[in-house]
Amino acid sequence: MAIVETTIVPLGTATTSISHYVAACHRILQEQQCIAYQLTPMGTIMEGDLDVILQTIRKMHEVPFQEGALRVSTTIKIDDRRDKNASMAEKVNAVQEKLTK
């Protein structure tokens, strides 16, 4: 299982607001039952099979174009740990436990 962070930024739009683009991208995520995800103020974090996540990000990358953007910049950060299972929650909990010591 991989943990992937992505930020999809539409460029060449008439406004600086991008929340409607983000919402449209998240509609793609809502269709994926095998991906857990978390919206953050600066991007989206996903957890699941890496191939499925990358296919989903590819679909999400197209959304701003469909919504009228002239250019799209997509950043992807992948944490693919193979020595043990990891999850978004476990990563956060590991840090929080260390903060209480």
PDB file of C-alpha atoms in Angstrom:
ATOM      1  CA  MET A   1       0.000   0.000   0.000  1.00  0.00           C
ATOM      2  CA  ALA A   2       1.297   3.437  -0.936  1.00  0.00           C
ATOM      3  CA  ILE A   3       0.647   6.855   0.514  1.00  0.00           C
ATOM      4  CA  VAL A   4       0.590   9.545  -2.150  1.00  0.00           C
ATOM      5  CA  GLU A   5       0.226  13.304  -1.900  1.00  0.00           C
ATOM      6  CA  THR A   6      -0.860  15.256  -4.949  1.00  0.00           C
ATOM      7  CA  THR A   7      -1.527  18.874  -5.745  1.00  0.00           C
ATOM      8  CA  ILE A   8      -3.283  19.739  -8.987  1.00  0.00           C
ATOM      9  CA  VAL A   9      -3.095  23.413  -9.898  1.00  0.00           C
ATOM     10  CA  PRO A  10      -5.043  24.931 -12.799  1.00  0.00           C
ATOM     11  CA  LEU A  11      -3.251  27.790 -14.533  1.00  0.00           C
ATOM     12  CA  GLY A  12      -4.528  30.284 -17.062  1.00  0.00           C
ATOM     13  CA  THR A  13      -7.902  30.732 -15.397  1.00  0.00           C
ATOM     14  CA  ALA A  14     -10.007  33.852 -15.110  1.00  0.00           C
ATOM     15  CA  THR A  15      -9.856  33.873 -11.294  1.00  0.00           C
ATOM     16  CA  THR A  16      -7.419  33.064  -8.511  1.00  0.00           C
ATOM     17  CA  SER A  17     -10.008  30.905  -6.744  1.00  0.00           C
ATOM     18  CA  ILE A  18      -9.548  27.182  -7.409  1.00  0.00           C
ATOM     19  CA  SER A  19     -11.946  25.531  -4.952  1.00  0.00           C
ATOM     20  CA  HIS A  20     -14.407  24.549  -7.696  1.00  0.00           C
ATOM     21  CA  TYR A  21     -11.562  22.772  -9.522  1.00  0.00           C
ATOM     22  CA  VAL A  22     -10.619  20.953  -6.308  1.00  0.00           C
ATOM     23  CA  ALA A  23     -14.230  19.895  -5.765  1.00  0.00           C
ATOM     24  CA  ALA A  24     -14.440  18.585  -9.325  1.00  0.00           C
ATOM     25  CA  CYS A  25     -11.218  16.591  -8.831  1.00  0.00           C
ATOM     26  CA  HIS A  26     -12.571  15.138  -5.592  1.00  0.00           C
ATOM     27  CA  ARG A  27     -15.636  13.861  -7.415  1.00  0.00           C
ATOM     28  CA  ILE A  28     -13.230  11.527  -9.232  1.00  0.00           C
ATOM     29  CA  LEU A  29     -11.879  10.354  -5.861  1.00  0.00           C
ATOM     30  CA  GLN A  30     -15.358   9.721  -4.511  1.00  0.00           C
ATOM     31  CA  GLU A  31     -15.845   7.160  -7.292  1.00  0.00           C
ATOM     32  CA  GLN A  32     -12.808   5.168  -6.084  1.00  0.00           C
ATOM     33  CA  GLN A  33     -13.908   2.905  -3.247  1.00  0.00           C
ATOM     34  CA  CYS A  34     -10.468   1.336  -2.829  1.00  0.00           C
ATOM     35  CA  ILE A  35      -8.642   4.624  -2.138  1.00  0.00           C
ATOM     36  CA  ALA A  36      -8.717   6.324   1.250  1.00  0.00           C
ATOM     37  CA  TYR A  37      -8.059  10.041   0.959  1.00  0.00           C
ATOM     38  CA  GLN A  38      -7.769  13.203   2.991  1.00  0.00           C
ATOM     39  CA  LEU A  39      -8.210  16.722   1.662  1.00  0.00           C
ATOM     40  CA  THR A  40      -5.705  19.189   3.129  1.00  0.00           C
ATOM     41  CA  PRO A  41      -5.429  22.950   2.612  1.00  0.00           C
ATOM     42  CA  MET A  42      -2.568  22.453   0.144  1.00  0.00           C
ATOM     43  CA  GLY A  43      -3.348  19.147  -1.579  1.00  0.00           C
ATOM     44  CA  THR A  44      -4.798  15.683  -1.185  1.00  0.00           C
ATOM     45  CA  ILE A  45      -3.277  12.609   0.457  1.00  0.00           C
ATOM     46  CA  MET A  46      -4.325   9.171  -0.772  1.00  0.00           C
ATOM     47  CA  GLU A  47      -3.734   5.662   0.514  1.00  0.00           C
ATOM     48  CA  GLY A  48      -4.095   2.475  -1.509  1.00  0.00           C
ATOM     49  CA  ASP A  49      -2.695   0.497  -4.408  1.00  0.00           C
ATOM     50  CA  LEU A  50      -0.128   2.638  -6.219  1.00  0.00           C
ATOM     51  CA  ASP A  51      -1.307   1.706  -9.717  1.00  0.00           C
ATOM     52  CA  VAL A  52      -4.908   2.612  -8.880  1.00  0.00           C
ATOM     53  CA  ILE A  53      -3.834   5.892  -7.278  1.00  0.00           C
ATOM     54  CA  LEU A  54      -1.716   6.889 -10.284  1.00  0.00           C
ATOM     55  CA  GLN A  55      -4.568   6.091 -12.678  1.00  0.00           C
ATOM     56  CA  THR A  56      -6.875   8.187 -10.508  1.00  0.00           C
ATOM     57  CA  ILE A  57      -4.449  11.110 -10.419  1.00  0.00           C
ATOM     58  CA  ARG A  58      -4.254  10.952 -14.209  1.00  0.00           C
ATOM     59  CA  LYS A  59      -8.040  11.319 -14.379  1.00  0.00           C
ATOM     60  CA  MET A  60      -7.942  14.151 -11.836  1.00  0.00           C
ATOM     61  CA  HIS A  61      -5.246  15.930 -13.854  1.00  0.00           C
ATOM     62  CA  GLU A  62      -7.680  16.159 -16.792  1.00  0.00           C
ATOM     63  CA  VAL A  63     -10.477  17.728 -14.737  1.00  0.00           C
ATOM     64  CA  PRO A  64      -9.195  21.341 -14.758  1.00  0.00           C
ATOM     65  CA  PHE A  65      -8.856  21.178 -18.550  1.00  0.00           C
ATOM     66  CA  GLN A  66     -12.462  19.982 -18.770  1.00  0.00           C
ATOM     67  CA  GLU A  67     -13.411  22.897 -16.505  1.00  0.00           C
ATOM     68  CA  GLY A  68     -11.728  25.470 -18.761  1.00  0.00           C
ATOM     69  CA  ALA A  69      -8.147  25.740 -17.478  1.00  0.00           C
ATOM     70  CA  LEU A  70      -5.563  26.336 -20.186  1.00  0.00           C
ATOM     71  CA  ARG A  71      -2.671  24.760 -18.276  1.00  0.00           C
ATOM     72  CA  VAL A  72      -2.393  22.334 -15.344  1.00  0.00           C
ATOM     73  CA  SER A  73       0.549  21.669 -13.039  1.00  0.00           C
ATOM     74  CA  THR A  74       0.348  18.420 -11.052  1.00  0.00           C
ATOM     75  CA  THR A  75       2.792  17.491  -8.300  1.00  0.00           C
ATOM     76  CA  ILE A  76       2.964  13.937  -6.956  1.00  0.00           C
ATOM     77  CA  LYS A  77       4.859  12.750  -3.873  1.00  0.00           C
ATOM     78  CA  ILE A  78       4.934   8.959  -3.258  1.00  0.00           C
ATOM     79  CA  ASP A  79       5.741   7.070  -0.054  1.00  0.00           C
ATOM     80  CA  ASP A  80       5.858   3.399  -1.076  1.00  0.00           C
ATOM     81  CA  ARG A  81       7.096   1.415   1.912  1.00  0.00           C
ATOM     82  CA  ARG A  82       7.577  -2.297   1.256  1.00  0.00           C
ATOM     83  CA  ASP A  83       9.034  -3.581   4.540  1.00  0.00           C
ATOM     84  CA  LYS A  84       5.754  -3.204   6.468  1.00  0.00           C
ATOM     85  CA  ASN A  85       2.213  -1.948   6.062  1.00  0.00           C
ATOM     86  CA  ALA A  86       1.808   1.743   6.733  1.00  0.00           C
ATOM     87  CA  SER A  87      -1.190   4.012   6.712  1.00  0.00           C
ATOM     88  CA  MET A  88      -1.821   7.733   6.919  1.00  0.00           C
ATOM     89  CA  ALA A  89      -3.144   7.324  10.463  1.00  0.00           C
ATOM     90  CA  GLU A  90      -0.178   5.218  11.596  1.00  0.00           C
ATOM     91  CA  LYS A  91       2.286   7.810  10.325  1.00  0.00           C
ATOM     92  CA  VAL A  92       0.516  10.600  12.222  1.00  0.00           C
ATOM     93  CA  ASN A  93       0.165   8.477  15.365  1.00  0.00           C
ATOM     94  CA  ALA A  94       3.899   7.666  15.356  1.00  0.00           C
ATOM     95  CA  VAL A  95       4.738  11.370  15.511  1.00  0.00           C
ATOM     96  CA  GLN A  96       2.046  12.149  18.099  1.00  0.00           C
ATOM     97  CA  GLU A  97       3.343   9.389  20.378  1.00  0.00           C
ATOM     98  CA  LYS A  98       6.826  10.883  20.235  1.00  0.00           C
ATOM     99  CA  LEU A  99       5.450  14.327  21.095  1.00  0.00           C
ATOM    100  CA  THR A 100       3.997  13.015  24.363  1.00  0.00           C
ATOM    101  CA  LYS A 101       7.358  11.662  25.559  1.00  0.00           C
TER     102      LYS A 101
END
